[in-house]
PDB file of C-alpha atoms in Angstrom:
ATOM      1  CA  UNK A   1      34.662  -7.838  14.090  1.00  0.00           C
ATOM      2  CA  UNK A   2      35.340 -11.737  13.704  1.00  0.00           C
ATOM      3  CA  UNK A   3      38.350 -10.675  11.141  1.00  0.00           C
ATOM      4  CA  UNK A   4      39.837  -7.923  13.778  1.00  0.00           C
ATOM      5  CA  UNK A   5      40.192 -10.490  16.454  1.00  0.00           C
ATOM      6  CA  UNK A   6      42.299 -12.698  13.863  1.00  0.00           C
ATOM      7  CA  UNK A   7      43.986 -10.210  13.139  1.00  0.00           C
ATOM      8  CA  UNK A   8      44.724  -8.758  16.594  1.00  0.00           C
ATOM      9  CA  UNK A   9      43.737 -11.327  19.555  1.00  0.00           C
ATOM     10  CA  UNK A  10      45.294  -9.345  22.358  1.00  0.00           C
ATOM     11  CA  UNK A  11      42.185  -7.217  23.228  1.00  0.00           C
ATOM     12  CA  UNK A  12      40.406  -9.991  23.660  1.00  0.00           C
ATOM     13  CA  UNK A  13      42.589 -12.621  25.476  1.00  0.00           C
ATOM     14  CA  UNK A  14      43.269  -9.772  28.071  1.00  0.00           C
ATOM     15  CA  UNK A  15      39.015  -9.221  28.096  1.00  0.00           C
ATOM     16  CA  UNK A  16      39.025 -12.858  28.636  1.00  0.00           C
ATOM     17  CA  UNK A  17      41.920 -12.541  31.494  1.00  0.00           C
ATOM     18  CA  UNK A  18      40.161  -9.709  32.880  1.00  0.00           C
ATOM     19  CA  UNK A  19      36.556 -11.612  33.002  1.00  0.00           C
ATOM     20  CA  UNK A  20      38.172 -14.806  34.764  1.00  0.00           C
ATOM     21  CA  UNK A  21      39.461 -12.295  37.537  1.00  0.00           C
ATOM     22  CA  UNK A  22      35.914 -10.461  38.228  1.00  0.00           C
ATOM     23  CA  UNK A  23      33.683 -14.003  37.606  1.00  0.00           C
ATOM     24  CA  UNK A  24      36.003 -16.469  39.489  1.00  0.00           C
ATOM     25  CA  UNK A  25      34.219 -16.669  43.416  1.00  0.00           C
ATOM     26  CA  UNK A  26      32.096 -14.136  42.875  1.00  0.00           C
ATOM     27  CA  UNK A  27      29.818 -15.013  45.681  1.00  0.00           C
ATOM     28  CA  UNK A  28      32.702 -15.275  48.386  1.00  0.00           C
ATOM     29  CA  UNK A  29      34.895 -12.727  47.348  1.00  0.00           C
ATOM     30  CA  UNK A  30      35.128 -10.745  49.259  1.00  0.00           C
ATOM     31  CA  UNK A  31      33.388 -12.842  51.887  1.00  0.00           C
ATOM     32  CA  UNK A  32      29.442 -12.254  52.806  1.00  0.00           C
ATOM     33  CA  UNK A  33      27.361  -8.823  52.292  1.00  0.00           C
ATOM     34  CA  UNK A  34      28.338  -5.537  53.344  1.00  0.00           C
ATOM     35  CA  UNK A  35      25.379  -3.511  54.695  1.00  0.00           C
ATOM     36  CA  UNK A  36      24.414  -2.019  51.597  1.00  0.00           C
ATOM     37  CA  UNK A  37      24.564  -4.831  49.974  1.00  0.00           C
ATOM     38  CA  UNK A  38      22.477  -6.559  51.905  1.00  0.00           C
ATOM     39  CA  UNK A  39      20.080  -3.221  51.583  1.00  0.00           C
ATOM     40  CA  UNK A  40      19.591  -3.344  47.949  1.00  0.00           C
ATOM     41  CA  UNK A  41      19.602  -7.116  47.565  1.00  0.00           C
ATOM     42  CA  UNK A  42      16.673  -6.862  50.091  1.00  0.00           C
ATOM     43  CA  UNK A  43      14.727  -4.182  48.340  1.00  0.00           C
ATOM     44  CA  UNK A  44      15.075  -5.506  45.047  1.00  0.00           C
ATOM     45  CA  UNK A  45      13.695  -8.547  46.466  1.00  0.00           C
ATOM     46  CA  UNK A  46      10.504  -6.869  48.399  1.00  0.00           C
ATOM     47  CA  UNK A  47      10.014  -5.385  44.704  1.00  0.00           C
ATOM     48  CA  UNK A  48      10.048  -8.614  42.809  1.00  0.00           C
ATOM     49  CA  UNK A  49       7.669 -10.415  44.908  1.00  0.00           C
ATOM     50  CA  UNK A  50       5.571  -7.545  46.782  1.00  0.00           C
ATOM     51  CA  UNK A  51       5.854  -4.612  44.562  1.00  0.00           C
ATOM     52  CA  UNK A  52       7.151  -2.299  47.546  1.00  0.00           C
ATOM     53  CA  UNK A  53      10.346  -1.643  49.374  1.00  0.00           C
ATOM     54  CA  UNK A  54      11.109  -3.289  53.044  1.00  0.00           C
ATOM     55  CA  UNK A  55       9.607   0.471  54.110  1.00  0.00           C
ATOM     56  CA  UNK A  56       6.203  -0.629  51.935  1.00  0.00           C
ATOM     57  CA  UNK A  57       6.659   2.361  49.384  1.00  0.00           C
ATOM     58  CA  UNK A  58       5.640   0.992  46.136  1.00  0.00           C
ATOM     59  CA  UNK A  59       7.797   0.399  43.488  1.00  0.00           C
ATOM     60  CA  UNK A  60       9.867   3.490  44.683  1.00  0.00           C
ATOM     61  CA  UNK A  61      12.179   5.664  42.518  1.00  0.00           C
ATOM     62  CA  UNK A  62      14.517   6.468  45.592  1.00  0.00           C
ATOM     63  CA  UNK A  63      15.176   3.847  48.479  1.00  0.00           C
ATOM     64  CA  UNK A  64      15.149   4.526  52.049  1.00  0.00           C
ATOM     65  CA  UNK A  65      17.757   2.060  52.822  1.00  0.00           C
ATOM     66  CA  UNK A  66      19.101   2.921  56.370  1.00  0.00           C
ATOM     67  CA  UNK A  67      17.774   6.322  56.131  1.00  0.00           C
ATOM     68  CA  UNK A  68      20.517   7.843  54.245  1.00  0.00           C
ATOM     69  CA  UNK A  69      18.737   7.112  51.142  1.00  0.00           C
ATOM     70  CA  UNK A  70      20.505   4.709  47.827  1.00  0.00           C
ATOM     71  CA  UNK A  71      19.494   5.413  44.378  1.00  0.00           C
ATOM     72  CA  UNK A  72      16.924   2.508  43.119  1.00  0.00           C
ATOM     73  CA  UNK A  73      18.310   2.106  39.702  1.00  0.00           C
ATOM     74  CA  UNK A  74      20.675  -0.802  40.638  1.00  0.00           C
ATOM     75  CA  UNK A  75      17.930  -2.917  42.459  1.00  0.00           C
ATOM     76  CA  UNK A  76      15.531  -2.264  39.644  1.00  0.00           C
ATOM     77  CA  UNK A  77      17.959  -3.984  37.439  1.00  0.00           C
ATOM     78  CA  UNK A  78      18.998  -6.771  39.831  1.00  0.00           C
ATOM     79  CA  UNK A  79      15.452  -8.220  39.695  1.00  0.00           C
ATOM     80  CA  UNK A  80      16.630 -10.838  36.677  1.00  0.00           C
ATOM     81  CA  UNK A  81      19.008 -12.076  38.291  1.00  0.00           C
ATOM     82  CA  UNK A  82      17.087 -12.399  41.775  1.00  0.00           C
ATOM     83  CA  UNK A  83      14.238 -14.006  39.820  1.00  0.00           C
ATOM     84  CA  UNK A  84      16.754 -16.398  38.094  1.00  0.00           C
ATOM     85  CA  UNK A  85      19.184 -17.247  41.299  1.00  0.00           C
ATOM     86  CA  UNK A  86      17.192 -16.192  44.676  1.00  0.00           C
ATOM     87  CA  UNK A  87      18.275 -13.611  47.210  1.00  0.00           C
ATOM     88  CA  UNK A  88      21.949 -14.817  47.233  1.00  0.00           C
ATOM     89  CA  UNK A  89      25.671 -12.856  47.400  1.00  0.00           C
ATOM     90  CA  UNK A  90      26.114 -14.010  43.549  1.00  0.00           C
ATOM     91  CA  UNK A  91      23.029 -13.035  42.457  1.00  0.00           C
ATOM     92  CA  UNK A  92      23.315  -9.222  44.470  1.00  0.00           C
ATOM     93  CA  UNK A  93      26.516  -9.359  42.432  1.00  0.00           C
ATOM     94  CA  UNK A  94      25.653 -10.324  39.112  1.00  0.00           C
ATOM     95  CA  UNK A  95      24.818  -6.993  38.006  1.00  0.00           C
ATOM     96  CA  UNK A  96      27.812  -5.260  39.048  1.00  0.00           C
ATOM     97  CA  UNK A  97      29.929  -8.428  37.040  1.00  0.00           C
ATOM     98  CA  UNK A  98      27.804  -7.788  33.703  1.00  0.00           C
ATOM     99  CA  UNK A  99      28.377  -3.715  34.513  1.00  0.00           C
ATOM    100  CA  UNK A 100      32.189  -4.230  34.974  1.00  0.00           C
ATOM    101  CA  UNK A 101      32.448  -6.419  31.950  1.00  0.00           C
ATOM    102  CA  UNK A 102      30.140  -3.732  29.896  1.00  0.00           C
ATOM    103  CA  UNK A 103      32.670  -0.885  31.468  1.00  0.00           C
ATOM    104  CA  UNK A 104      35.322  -3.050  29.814  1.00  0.00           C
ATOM    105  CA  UNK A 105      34.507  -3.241  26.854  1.00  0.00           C
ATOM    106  CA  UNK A 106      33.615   0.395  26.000  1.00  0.00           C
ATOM    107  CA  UNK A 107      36.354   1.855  27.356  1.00  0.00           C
ATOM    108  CA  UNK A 108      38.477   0.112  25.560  1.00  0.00           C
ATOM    109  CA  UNK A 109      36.111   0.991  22.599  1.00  0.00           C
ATOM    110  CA  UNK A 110      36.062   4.460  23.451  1.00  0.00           C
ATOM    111  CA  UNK A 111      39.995   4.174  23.186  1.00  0.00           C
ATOM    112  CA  UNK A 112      39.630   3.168  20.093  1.00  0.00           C
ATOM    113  CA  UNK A 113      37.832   6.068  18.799  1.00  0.00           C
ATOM    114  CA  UNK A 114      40.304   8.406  20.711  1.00  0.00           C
ATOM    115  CA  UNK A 115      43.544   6.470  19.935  1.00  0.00           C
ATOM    116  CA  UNK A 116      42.771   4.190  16.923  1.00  0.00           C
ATOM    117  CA  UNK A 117      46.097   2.557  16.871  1.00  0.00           C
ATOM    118  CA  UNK A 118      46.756  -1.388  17.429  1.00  0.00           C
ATOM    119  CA  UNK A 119      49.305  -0.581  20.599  1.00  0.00           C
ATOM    120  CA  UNK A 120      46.423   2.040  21.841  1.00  0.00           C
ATOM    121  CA  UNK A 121      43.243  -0.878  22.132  1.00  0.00           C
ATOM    122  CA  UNK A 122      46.218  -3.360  23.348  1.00  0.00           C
ATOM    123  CA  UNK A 123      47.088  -0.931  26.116  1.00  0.00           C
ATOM    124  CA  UNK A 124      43.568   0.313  27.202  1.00  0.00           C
ATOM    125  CA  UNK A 125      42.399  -3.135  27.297  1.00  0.00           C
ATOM    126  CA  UNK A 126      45.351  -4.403  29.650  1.00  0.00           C
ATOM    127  CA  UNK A 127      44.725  -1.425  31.743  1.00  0.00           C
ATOM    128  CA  UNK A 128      41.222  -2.011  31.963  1.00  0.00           C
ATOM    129  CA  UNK A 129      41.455  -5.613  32.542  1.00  0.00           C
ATOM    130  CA  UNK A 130      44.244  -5.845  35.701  1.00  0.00           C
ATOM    131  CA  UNK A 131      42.873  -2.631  37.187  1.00  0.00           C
ATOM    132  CA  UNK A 132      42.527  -3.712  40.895  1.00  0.00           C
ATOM    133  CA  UNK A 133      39.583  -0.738  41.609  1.00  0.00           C
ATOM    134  CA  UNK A 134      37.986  -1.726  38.356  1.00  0.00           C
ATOM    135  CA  UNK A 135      38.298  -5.314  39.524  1.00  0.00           C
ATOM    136  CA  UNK A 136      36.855  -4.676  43.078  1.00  0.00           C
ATOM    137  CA  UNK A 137      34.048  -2.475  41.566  1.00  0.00           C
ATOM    138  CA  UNK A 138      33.170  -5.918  39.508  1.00  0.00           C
ATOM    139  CA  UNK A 139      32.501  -7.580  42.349  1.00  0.00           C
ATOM    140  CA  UNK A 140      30.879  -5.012  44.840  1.00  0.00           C
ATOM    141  CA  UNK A 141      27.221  -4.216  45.011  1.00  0.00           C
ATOM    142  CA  UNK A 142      26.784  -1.007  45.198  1.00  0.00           C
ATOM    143  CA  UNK A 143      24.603   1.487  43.649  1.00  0.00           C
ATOM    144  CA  UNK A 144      27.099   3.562  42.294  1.00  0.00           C
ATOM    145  CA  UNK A 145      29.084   1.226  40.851  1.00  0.00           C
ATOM    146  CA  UNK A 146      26.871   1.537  37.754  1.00  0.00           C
ATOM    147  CA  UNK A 147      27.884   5.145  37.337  1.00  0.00           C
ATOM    148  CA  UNK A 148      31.493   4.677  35.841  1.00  0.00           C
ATOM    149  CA  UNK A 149      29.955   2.266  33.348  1.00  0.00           C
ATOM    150  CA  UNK A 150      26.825   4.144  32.167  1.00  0.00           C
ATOM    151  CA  UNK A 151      29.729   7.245  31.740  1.00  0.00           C
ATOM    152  CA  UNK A 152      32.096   5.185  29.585  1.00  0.00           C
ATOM    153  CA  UNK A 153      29.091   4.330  27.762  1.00  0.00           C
ATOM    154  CA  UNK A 154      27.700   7.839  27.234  1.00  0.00           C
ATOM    155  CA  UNK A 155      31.024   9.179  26.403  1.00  0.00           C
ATOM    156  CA  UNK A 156      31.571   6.022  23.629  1.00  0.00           C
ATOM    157  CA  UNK A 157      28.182   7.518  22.232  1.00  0.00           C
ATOM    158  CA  UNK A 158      29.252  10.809  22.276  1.00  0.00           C
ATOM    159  CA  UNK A 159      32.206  10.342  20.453  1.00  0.00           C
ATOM    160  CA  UNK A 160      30.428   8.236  18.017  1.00  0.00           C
ATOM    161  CA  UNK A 161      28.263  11.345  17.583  1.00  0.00           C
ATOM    162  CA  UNK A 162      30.842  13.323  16.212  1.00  0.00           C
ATOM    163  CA  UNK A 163      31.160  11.287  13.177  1.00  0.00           C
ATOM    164  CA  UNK A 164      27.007  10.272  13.085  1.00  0.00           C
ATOM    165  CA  UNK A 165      24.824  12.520  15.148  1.00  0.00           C
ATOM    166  CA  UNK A 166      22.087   9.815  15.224  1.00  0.00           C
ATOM    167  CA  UNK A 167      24.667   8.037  18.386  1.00  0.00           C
ATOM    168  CA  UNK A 168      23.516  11.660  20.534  1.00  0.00           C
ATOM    169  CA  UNK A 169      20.579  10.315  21.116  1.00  0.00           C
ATOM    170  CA  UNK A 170      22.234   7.445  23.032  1.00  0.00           C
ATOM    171  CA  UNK A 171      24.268  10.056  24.676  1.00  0.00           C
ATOM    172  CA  UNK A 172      21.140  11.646  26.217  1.00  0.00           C
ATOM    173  CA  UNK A 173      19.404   8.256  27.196  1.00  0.00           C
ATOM    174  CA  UNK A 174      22.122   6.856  28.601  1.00  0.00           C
ATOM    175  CA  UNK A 175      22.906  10.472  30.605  1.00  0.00           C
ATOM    176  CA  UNK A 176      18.787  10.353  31.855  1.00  0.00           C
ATOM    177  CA  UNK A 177      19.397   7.148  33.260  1.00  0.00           C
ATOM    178  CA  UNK A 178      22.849   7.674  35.164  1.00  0.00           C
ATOM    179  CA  UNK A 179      20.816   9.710  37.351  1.00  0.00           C
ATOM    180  CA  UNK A 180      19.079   7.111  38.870  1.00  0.00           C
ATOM    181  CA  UNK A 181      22.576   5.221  38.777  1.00  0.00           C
ATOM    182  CA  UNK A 182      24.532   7.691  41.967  1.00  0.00           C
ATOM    183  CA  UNK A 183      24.037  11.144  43.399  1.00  0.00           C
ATOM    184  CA  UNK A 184      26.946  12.545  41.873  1.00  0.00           C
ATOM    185  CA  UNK A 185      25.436  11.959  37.977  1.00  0.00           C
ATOM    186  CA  UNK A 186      23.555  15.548  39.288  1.00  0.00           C
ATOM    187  CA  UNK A 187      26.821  17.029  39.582  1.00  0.00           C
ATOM    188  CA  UNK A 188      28.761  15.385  36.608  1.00  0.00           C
ATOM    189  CA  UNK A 189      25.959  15.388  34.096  1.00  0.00           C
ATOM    190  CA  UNK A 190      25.774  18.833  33.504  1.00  0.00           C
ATOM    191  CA  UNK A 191      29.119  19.062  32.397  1.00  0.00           C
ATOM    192  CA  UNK A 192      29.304  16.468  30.080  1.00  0.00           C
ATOM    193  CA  UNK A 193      25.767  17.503  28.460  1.00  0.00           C
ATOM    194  CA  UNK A 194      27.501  20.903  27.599  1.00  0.00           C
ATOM    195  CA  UNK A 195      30.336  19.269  25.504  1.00  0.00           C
ATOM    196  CA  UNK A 196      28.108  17.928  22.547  1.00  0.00           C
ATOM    197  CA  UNK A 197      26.329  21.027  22.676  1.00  0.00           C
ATOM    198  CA  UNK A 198      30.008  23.319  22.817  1.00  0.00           C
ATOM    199  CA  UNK A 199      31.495  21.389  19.819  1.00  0.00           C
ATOM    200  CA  UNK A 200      28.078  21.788  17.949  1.00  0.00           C
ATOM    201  CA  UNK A 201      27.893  25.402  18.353  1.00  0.00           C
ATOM    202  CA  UNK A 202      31.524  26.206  17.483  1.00  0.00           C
ATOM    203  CA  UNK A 203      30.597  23.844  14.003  1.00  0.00           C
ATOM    204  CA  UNK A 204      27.753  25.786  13.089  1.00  0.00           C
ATOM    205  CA  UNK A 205      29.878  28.928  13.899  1.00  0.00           C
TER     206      UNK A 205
END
């Protein structure tokens, strides 16, 4: 690892470049709390100290939010950085800046397995890095935005697990916990849990 960065720094000035952008005001850009936000900040809160939601439903696997219901996954792992910071706008956002900088990393790892040339980790890094929705995602509290990183993450595993099936474990775990992540994971899961299991059955075949 040490000797590919000497040999190629690119990858990881831009991951540098690309960190600076999401980390730099996180707490005021953009200004204050949206409403969900504020929603999941709260609950994760009411968790850490209480044990229950602000609707008293202990340690819940779905919130109640507003009523329209948010997936519990992010709050659950917001309560480090709660514990560590307090109920702030930086510490609501931490998780989505150590998800975006995860999301950065293994897609540009996942490149690698698709594309394993020096111009192809160059480019998917770079992409990765100035992407403004990627960017905005970084810095925006919201349950889903764990979805696209748990994904890039699943799919690095799974293509892993063509060349060691051991990393389809991963797949799975990773695929179980998405669905706590955003609604859609029900929709999208399905699909990608039939690839390993297509390319498996036309290699035994």
């Amino acid at each position: 690892m040490y000797r590919s960065c000497i040999d190629n720094p690119w990858p990881l000035a831009l991951f540098v470049l690309g960190a600076i952008v999401r980390i730099i005001y996180l707490g005021s850009i953009p200004s204050g709390l949206n409403q969900d936000e504020a929603s999941i900040g709260y609950d994760a809160y009411a968790i850490l100290h209480y044990g229950i939601d602000r609707n008293g439903v202990h340690l819940p696997i779905h919130l109640i939010a507003w009523g329209s219901g948010q997936n519990a996954l992010y709050a659950y792992l917001s309560l480090p950085f709660i514990w560590l910071f307090g109920l702030t706008p930086l510490s609501v956002r931490a998780l989505s800046l150590v998800m975006g900088l995860l999301g950065m990393i293994f897609f540009y790892l996942s490149m690698r397995q698709l594309f394993p040339t020096r111009a192809g980790g160059i480019f998917a890094m770079f992409f990765i890095a100035i992407n403004p929705w990627h960017i905005m995602m970084s810095r925006w509290a919201l349950e889903s935005n764990l979805f696209p990183t748990l994904i890039l993450i699943a799919v690095y595993c799974l293509l892993k697990s063509f060349q060691t099936p051991k990393w389809s474990y991963g797949f799975t775990v990773i695929m179980a916990i998405s669905l706590y992540a955003y609604g859609t994971a029900y929709f999208l899961c399905r699909y990608l849990l039939s690839v390993p299991h297509f390319f498996y059955c036309i290699v035994e075949s």
